[in-house]
Amino acid sequence: MQALEKTLPLGYHIELGGTLEASQKSQGAIPAVQPLMLVIVLTLLMLQLQSFQRTLMVVLTAPLGLIGVTLTLILFHAPFGFVALLGVIALSGMIMRNSVILVDQIEHDIRDGVPKWEAIIGSTVRRFRPIMLTALAAILAMIPLTRSTFWGPMAVAIMGGLLVATVLTLLFLPALYAQWFKVQRPLVHHLENV
């Protein structure tokens, strides 16, 4: 474009316009509100979980979606543009919601007197089905959008990211919780018949 612009008569120039211009304006708006949105999200998580450590633990699960996003965008040959970025932002919220559900269930079981190790395992097993079913419902709802030229990258990003992140969250978060709070597996004593 710059080489072409140099060949134009004096007083003429080339400007980006249309959808590319609108996309660049929209992308510029995201970093402007990102700090405020981050503060709001962290505040809501702190209110729900009532612990800085558990809030941090939930936030650490959000990047798990990037694995699935990357794989599906490559697999579907979809670009990582503005719309896919919107999908990743929405995906982060979905992943953290699943993590909040799981952490809250673990904490609820511990408050009810269940030993910590059993609370971690039991909560994960009990919440596996509802978390997976809601994730699958969201993934299936995105299928019609994959055919869209405009919304396709967002749908693909959400579908792949949510599938991979949900599975990884159900494996990673209980392990992280046990490690973070130093929950030891109880020793099992075996009686042997002589």
PDB file of C-alpha atoms in Angstrom:
ATOM      1  CA  MET A   1       0.000   0.000   0.000  1.00  0.00           C
ATOM      2  CA  GLN A   2       2.824   2.408   0.840  1.00  0.00           C
ATOM      3  CA  ALA A   3       4.522   1.778  -2.503  1.00  0.00           C
ATOM      4  CA  LEU A   4       1.218   2.414  -4.302  1.00  0.00           C
ATOM      5  CA  GLU A   5       0.621   5.599  -2.313  1.00  0.00           C
ATOM      6  CA  LYS A   6       4.018   6.991  -3.419  1.00  0.00           C
ATOM      7  CA  THR A   7       2.898   6.748  -7.056  1.00  0.00           C
ATOM      8  CA  LEU A   8      -0.253   8.857  -6.490  1.00  0.00           C
ATOM      9  CA  PRO A   9      -0.379  12.512  -7.614  1.00  0.00           C
ATOM     10  CA  LEU A  10       0.355  15.249  -5.081  1.00  0.00           C
ATOM     11  CA  GLY A  11      -2.465  15.722  -2.570  1.00  0.00           C
ATOM     12  CA  TYR A  12      -3.801  12.156  -2.858  1.00  0.00           C
ATOM     13  CA  HIS A  13      -3.381   9.462  -0.238  1.00  0.00           C
ATOM     14  CA  ILE A  14      -4.760   6.065   0.742  1.00  0.00           C
ATOM     15  CA  GLU A  15      -6.752   5.525   3.936  1.00  0.00           C
ATOM     16  CA  LEU A  16      -8.063   2.316   5.397  1.00  0.00           C
ATOM     17  CA  GLY A  17     -11.844   2.207   5.549  1.00  0.00           C
ATOM     18  CA  GLY A  18     -14.870  -0.027   5.748  1.00  0.00           C
ATOM     19  CA  THR A  19     -14.790  -3.130   7.869  1.00  0.00           C
ATOM     20  CA  LEU A  20     -11.025  -2.972   8.417  1.00  0.00           C
ATOM     21  CA  GLU A  21     -11.298   0.540   9.843  1.00  0.00           C
ATOM     22  CA  ALA A  22     -14.234  -0.440  12.065  1.00  0.00           C
ATOM     23  CA  SER A  23     -12.337  -3.514  13.241  1.00  0.00           C
ATOM     24  CA  GLN A  24      -9.298  -1.463  14.219  1.00  0.00           C
ATOM     25  CA  LYS A  25     -11.469   1.011  16.149  1.00  0.00           C
ATOM     26  CA  SER A  26     -13.198  -1.845  17.956  1.00  0.00           C
ATOM     27  CA  GLN A  27      -9.899  -3.516  18.821  1.00  0.00           C
ATOM     28  CA  GLY A  28      -8.646  -0.234  20.253  1.00  0.00           C
ATOM     29  CA  ALA A  29     -11.673  -0.035  22.557  1.00  0.00           C
ATOM     30  CA  ILE A  30     -10.919  -3.371  24.266  1.00  0.00           C
ATOM     31  CA  PRO A  31      -7.590  -2.390  25.913  1.00  0.00           C
ATOM     32  CA  ALA A  32      -9.179   0.883  27.087  1.00  0.00           C
ATOM     33  CA  VAL A  33     -11.809  -0.901  29.232  1.00  0.00           C
ATOM     34  CA  GLN A  34      -9.795  -4.030  30.034  1.00  0.00           C
ATOM     35  CA  PRO A  35      -8.387  -2.820  33.405  1.00  0.00           C
ATOM     36  CA  LEU A  36     -11.852  -1.794  34.614  1.00  0.00           C
ATOM     37  CA  MET A  37     -13.370  -5.114  33.528  1.00  0.00           C
ATOM     38  CA  LEU A  38     -10.572  -7.020  35.261  1.00  0.00           C
ATOM     39  CA  VAL A  39     -11.225  -5.137  38.520  1.00  0.00           C
ATOM     40  CA  ILE A  40     -14.963  -5.851  38.257  1.00  0.00           C
ATOM     41  CA  VAL A  41     -14.396  -9.561  37.561  1.00  0.00           C
ATOM     42  CA  LEU A  42     -11.939  -9.898  40.459  1.00  0.00           C
ATOM     43  CA  THR A  43     -14.330  -8.052  42.777  1.00  0.00           C
ATOM     44  CA  LEU A  44     -17.216 -10.351  41.841  1.00  0.00           C
ATOM     45  CA  LEU A  45     -15.025 -13.419  42.322  1.00  0.00           C
ATOM     46  CA  MET A  46     -13.861 -12.136  45.723  1.00  0.00           C
ATOM     47  CA  LEU A  47     -17.475 -11.544  46.778  1.00  0.00           C
ATOM     48  CA  GLN A  48     -18.457 -15.046  45.700  1.00  0.00           C
ATOM     49  CA  LEU A  49     -15.440 -16.974  46.986  1.00  0.00           C
ATOM     50  CA  GLN A  50     -14.547 -14.714  49.954  1.00  0.00           C
ATOM     51  CA  SER A  51     -10.876 -15.584  49.615  1.00  0.00           C
ATOM     52  CA  PHE A  52      -7.996 -14.082  47.678  1.00  0.00           C
ATOM     53  CA  GLN A  53      -6.367 -17.515  47.304  1.00  0.00           C
ATOM     54  CA  ARG A  54      -9.479 -19.179  45.866  1.00  0.00           C
ATOM     55  CA  THR A  55     -10.048 -16.186  43.569  1.00  0.00           C
ATOM     56  CA  LEU A  56      -6.503 -16.468  42.251  1.00  0.00           C
ATOM     57  CA  MET A  57      -6.985 -20.203  41.782  1.00  0.00           C
ATOM     58  CA  VAL A  58     -10.110 -19.598  39.673  1.00  0.00           C
ATOM     59  CA  VAL A  59      -8.369 -16.924  37.586  1.00  0.00           C
ATOM     60  CA  LEU A  60      -5.497 -19.350  36.898  1.00  0.00           C
ATOM     61  CA  THR A  61      -7.913 -21.695  35.093  1.00  0.00           C
ATOM     62  CA  ALA A  62      -8.911 -19.057  32.497  1.00  0.00           C
ATOM     63  CA  PRO A  63      -5.801 -19.506  30.277  1.00  0.00           C
ATOM     64  CA  LEU A  64      -6.555 -23.235  29.882  1.00  0.00           C
ATOM     65  CA  GLY A  65      -8.953 -22.278  27.094  1.00  0.00           C
ATOM     66  CA  LEU A  66      -6.139 -20.934  24.910  1.00  0.00           C
ATOM     67  CA  ILE A  67      -4.983 -24.492  24.229  1.00  0.00           C
ATOM     68  CA  GLY A  68      -8.308 -25.436  22.662  1.00  0.00           C
ATOM     69  CA  VAL A  69      -8.671 -22.066  20.922  1.00  0.00           C
ATOM     70  CA  THR A  70      -5.305 -22.436  19.222  1.00  0.00           C
ATOM     71  CA  LEU A  71      -5.944 -26.024  18.141  1.00  0.00           C
ATOM     72  CA  THR A  72      -9.401 -25.374  16.699  1.00  0.00           C
ATOM     73  CA  LEU A  73      -8.446 -22.153  14.925  1.00  0.00           C
ATOM     74  CA  ILE A  74      -5.593 -24.024  13.241  1.00  0.00           C
ATOM     75  CA  LEU A  75      -7.802 -27.038  12.478  1.00  0.00           C
ATOM     76  CA  PHE A  76     -10.578 -24.902  10.922  1.00  0.00           C
ATOM     77  CA  HIS A  77      -8.123 -22.489   9.226  1.00  0.00           C
ATOM     78  CA  ALA A  78      -9.891 -19.604  10.979  1.00  0.00           C
ATOM     79  CA  PRO A  79      -8.143 -16.272  11.572  1.00  0.00           C
ATOM     80  CA  PHE A  80      -7.479 -14.920  15.047  1.00  0.00           C
ATOM     81  CA  GLY A  81      -8.983 -11.483  14.531  1.00  0.00           C
ATOM     82  CA  PHE A  82     -11.230  -9.179  16.488  1.00  0.00           C
ATOM     83  CA  VAL A  83     -14.233 -11.516  16.524  1.00  0.00           C
ATOM     84  CA  ALA A  84     -12.136 -14.483  17.702  1.00  0.00           C
ATOM     85  CA  LEU A  85     -10.698 -12.222  20.421  1.00  0.00           C
ATOM     86  CA  LEU A  86     -14.248 -11.493  21.590  1.00  0.00           C
ATOM     87  CA  GLY A  87     -14.800 -15.252  21.723  1.00  0.00           C
ATOM     88  CA  VAL A  88     -11.700 -15.714  23.890  1.00  0.00           C
ATOM     89  CA  ILE A  89     -12.888 -13.012  26.298  1.00  0.00           C
ATOM     90  CA  ALA A  90     -16.313 -14.668  26.596  1.00  0.00           C
ATOM     91  CA  LEU A  91     -14.635 -18.052  26.927  1.00  0.00           C
ATOM     92  CA  SER A  92     -12.585 -16.852  29.902  1.00  0.00           C
ATOM     93  CA  GLY A  93     -15.792 -16.020  31.730  1.00  0.00           C
ATOM     94  CA  MET A  94     -17.281 -19.432  30.973  1.00  0.00           C
ATOM     95  CA  ILE A  95     -14.180 -21.230  32.218  1.00  0.00           C
ATOM     96  CA  MET A  96     -14.029 -19.201  35.420  1.00  0.00           C
ATOM     97  CA  ARG A  97     -17.732 -19.853  36.026  1.00  0.00           C
ATOM     98  CA  ASN A  98     -17.084 -23.613  35.893  1.00  0.00           C
ATOM     99  CA  SER A  99     -14.167 -23.176  38.284  1.00  0.00           C
ATOM    100  CA  VAL A 100     -16.255 -21.134  40.725  1.00  0.00           C
ATOM    101  CA  ILE A 101     -18.909 -23.870  40.744  1.00  0.00           C
ATOM    102  CA  LEU A 102     -16.302 -26.521  41.519  1.00  0.00           C
ATOM    103  CA  VAL A 103     -14.420 -24.522  44.186  1.00  0.00           C
ATOM    104  CA  ASP A 104     -17.674 -23.487  45.835  1.00  0.00           C
ATOM    105  CA  GLN A 105     -18.811 -27.128  45.996  1.00  0.00           C
ATOM    106  CA  ILE A 106     -15.494 -28.198  47.555  1.00  0.00           C
ATOM    107  CA  GLU A 107     -15.750 -25.429  50.159  1.00  0.00           C
ATOM    108  CA  HIS A 108     -19.387 -26.300  50.887  1.00  0.00           C
ATOM    109  CA  ASP A 109     -18.488 -29.966  51.483  1.00  0.00           C
ATOM    110  CA  ILE A 110     -15.577 -29.028  53.766  1.00  0.00           C
ATOM    111  CA  ARG A 111     -17.900 -26.750  55.798  1.00  0.00           C
ATOM    112  CA  ASP A 112     -20.304 -29.700  56.102  1.00  0.00           C
ATOM    113  CA  GLY A 113     -17.546 -31.722  57.777  1.00  0.00           C
ATOM    114  CA  VAL A 114     -16.392 -33.861  54.855  1.00  0.00           C
ATOM    115  CA  PRO A 115     -12.624 -34.537  55.053  1.00  0.00           C
ATOM    116  CA  LYS A 116     -10.755 -32.279  52.625  1.00  0.00           C
ATOM    117  CA  TRP A 117      -9.442 -35.051  50.368  1.00  0.00           C
ATOM    118  CA  GLU A 118     -12.896 -36.619  50.054  1.00  0.00           C
ATOM    119  CA  ALA A 119     -14.456 -33.174  49.494  1.00  0.00           C
ATOM    120  CA  ILE A 120     -12.115 -32.499  46.564  1.00  0.00           C
ATOM    121  CA  ILE A 121     -12.720 -35.890  44.924  1.00  0.00           C
ATOM    122  CA  GLY A 122     -16.436 -36.035  45.721  1.00  0.00           C
ATOM    123  CA  SER A 123     -17.150 -32.494  44.531  1.00  0.00           C
ATOM    124  CA  THR A 124     -15.336 -33.101  41.266  1.00  0.00           C
ATOM    125  CA  VAL A 125     -17.228 -36.335  40.638  1.00  0.00           C
ATOM    126  CA  ARG A 126     -20.607 -34.765  41.532  1.00  0.00           C
ATOM    127  CA  ARG A 127     -20.033 -31.610  39.484  1.00  0.00           C
ATOM    128  CA  PHE A 128     -18.515 -33.415  36.481  1.00  0.00           C
ATOM    129  CA  ARG A 129     -21.844 -34.139  34.807  1.00  0.00           C
ATOM    130  CA  PRO A 130     -23.489 -30.685  35.198  1.00  0.00           C
ATOM    131  CA  ILE A 131     -20.311 -28.850  34.187  1.00  0.00           C
ATOM    132  CA  MET A 132     -19.776 -31.072  31.128  1.00  0.00           C
ATOM    133  CA  LEU A 133     -23.433 -30.887  30.063  1.00  0.00           C
ATOM    134  CA  THR A 134     -23.575 -27.083  30.252  1.00  0.00           C
ATOM    135  CA  ALA A 135     -20.281 -26.865  28.340  1.00  0.00           C
ATOM    136  CA  LEU A 136     -21.563 -29.250  25.666  1.00  0.00           C
ATOM    137  CA  ALA A 137     -24.814 -27.280  25.377  1.00  0.00           C
ATOM    138  CA  ALA A 138     -22.813 -24.082  24.763  1.00  0.00           C
ATOM    139  CA  ILE A 139     -20.555 -25.868  22.260  1.00  0.00           C
ATOM    140  CA  LEU A 140     -23.491 -27.340  20.321  1.00  0.00           C
ATOM    141  CA  ALA A 141     -25.218 -23.939  20.266  1.00  0.00           C
ATOM    142  CA  MET A 142     -22.178 -22.505  18.448  1.00  0.00           C
ATOM    143  CA  ILE A 143     -22.277 -25.011  15.575  1.00  0.00           C
ATOM    144  CA  PRO A 144     -24.607 -22.931  13.321  1.00  0.00           C
ATOM    145  CA  LEU A 145     -22.296 -19.920  13.696  1.00  0.00           C
ATOM    146  CA  THR A 146     -19.279 -21.827  12.369  1.00  0.00           C
ATOM    147  CA  ARG A 147     -20.622 -21.426   8.804  1.00  0.00           C
ATOM    148  CA  SER A 148     -20.712 -17.637   9.147  1.00  0.00           C
ATOM    149  CA  THR A 149     -17.833 -15.739   7.595  1.00  0.00           C
ATOM    150  CA  PHE A 150     -18.009 -13.018  10.251  1.00  0.00           C
ATOM    151  CA  TRP A 151     -18.941 -14.979  13.427  1.00  0.00           C
ATOM    152  CA  GLY A 152     -17.249 -18.245  12.475  1.00  0.00           C
ATOM    153  CA  PRO A 153     -13.867 -17.562  14.132  1.00  0.00           C
ATOM    154  CA  MET A 154     -15.585 -16.607  17.399  1.00  0.00           C
ATOM    155  CA  ALA A 155     -17.711 -19.764  17.370  1.00  0.00           C
ATOM    156  CA  VAL A 156     -14.706 -21.954  16.590  1.00  0.00           C
ATOM    157  CA  ALA A 157     -12.643 -20.292  19.326  1.00  0.00           C
ATOM    158  CA  ILE A 158     -15.381 -20.769  21.927  1.00  0.00           C
ATOM    159  CA  MET A 159     -16.133 -24.359  20.897  1.00  0.00           C
ATOM    160  CA  GLY A 160     -12.568 -25.625  20.995  1.00  0.00           C
ATOM    161  CA  GLY A 161     -11.528 -23.565  23.975  1.00  0.00           C
ATOM    162  CA  LEU A 162     -14.531 -24.552  26.071  1.00  0.00           C
ATOM    163  CA  LEU A 163     -14.225 -28.258  25.312  1.00  0.00           C
ATOM    164  CA  VAL A 164     -10.525 -28.475  26.147  1.00  0.00           C
ATOM    165  CA  ALA A 165     -10.707 -26.084  29.103  1.00  0.00           C
ATOM    166  CA  THR A 166     -13.658 -27.882  30.692  1.00  0.00           C
ATOM    167  CA  VAL A 167     -11.857 -31.222  30.630  1.00  0.00           C
ATOM    168  CA  LEU A 168      -8.605 -29.657  31.838  1.00  0.00           C
ATOM    169  CA  THR A 169     -10.387 -27.672  34.573  1.00  0.00           C
ATOM    170  CA  LEU A 170     -11.943 -30.840  35.956  1.00  0.00           C
ATOM    171  CA  LEU A 171      -8.455 -32.366  36.149  1.00  0.00           C
ATOM    172  CA  PHE A 172      -6.311 -29.322  36.918  1.00  0.00           C
ATOM    173  CA  LEU A 173      -8.416 -27.462  39.489  1.00  0.00           C
ATOM    174  CA  PRO A 174      -8.836 -30.320  42.013  1.00  0.00           C
ATOM    175  CA  ALA A 175      -5.108 -31.051  41.789  1.00  0.00           C
ATOM    176  CA  LEU A 176      -4.299 -27.345  42.172  1.00  0.00           C
ATOM    177  CA  TYR A 177      -6.655 -27.058  45.147  1.00  0.00           C
ATOM    178  CA  ALA A 178      -5.070 -30.068  46.882  1.00  0.00           C
ATOM    179  CA  GLN A 179      -1.552 -28.765  46.233  1.00  0.00           C
ATOM    180  CA  TRP A 180      -2.368 -25.144  47.119  1.00  0.00           C
ATOM    181  CA  PHE A 181      -3.960 -25.991  50.474  1.00  0.00           C
ATOM    182  CA  LYS A 182      -1.574 -28.898  51.101  1.00  0.00           C
ATOM    183  CA  VAL A 183      -4.344 -31.497  51.336  1.00  0.00           C
ATOM    184  CA  GLN A 184      -2.763 -34.902  51.901  1.00  0.00           C
ATOM    185  CA  ARG A 185      -4.228 -38.124  50.652  1.00  0.00           C
ATOM    186  CA  PRO A 186      -5.292 -40.145  53.691  1.00  0.00           C
ATOM    187  CA  LEU A 187      -3.253 -43.226  54.445  1.00  0.00           C
ATOM    188  CA  VAL A 188      -5.193 -46.437  54.030  1.00  0.00           C
ATOM    189  CA  HIS A 189      -4.333 -49.197  56.451  1.00  0.00           C
ATOM    190  CA  HIS A 190      -4.694 -52.676  55.055  1.00  0.00           C
ATOM    191  CA  LEU A 191      -5.315 -55.543  57.403  1.00  0.00           C
ATOM    192  CA  GLU A 192      -3.851 -58.723  56.213  1.00  0.00           C
ATOM    193  CA  ASN A 193      -5.215 -62.047  57.228  1.00  0.00           C
ATOM    194  CA  VAL A 194      -2.492 -64.361  58.393  1.00  0.00           C
TER     195      VAL A 194
END
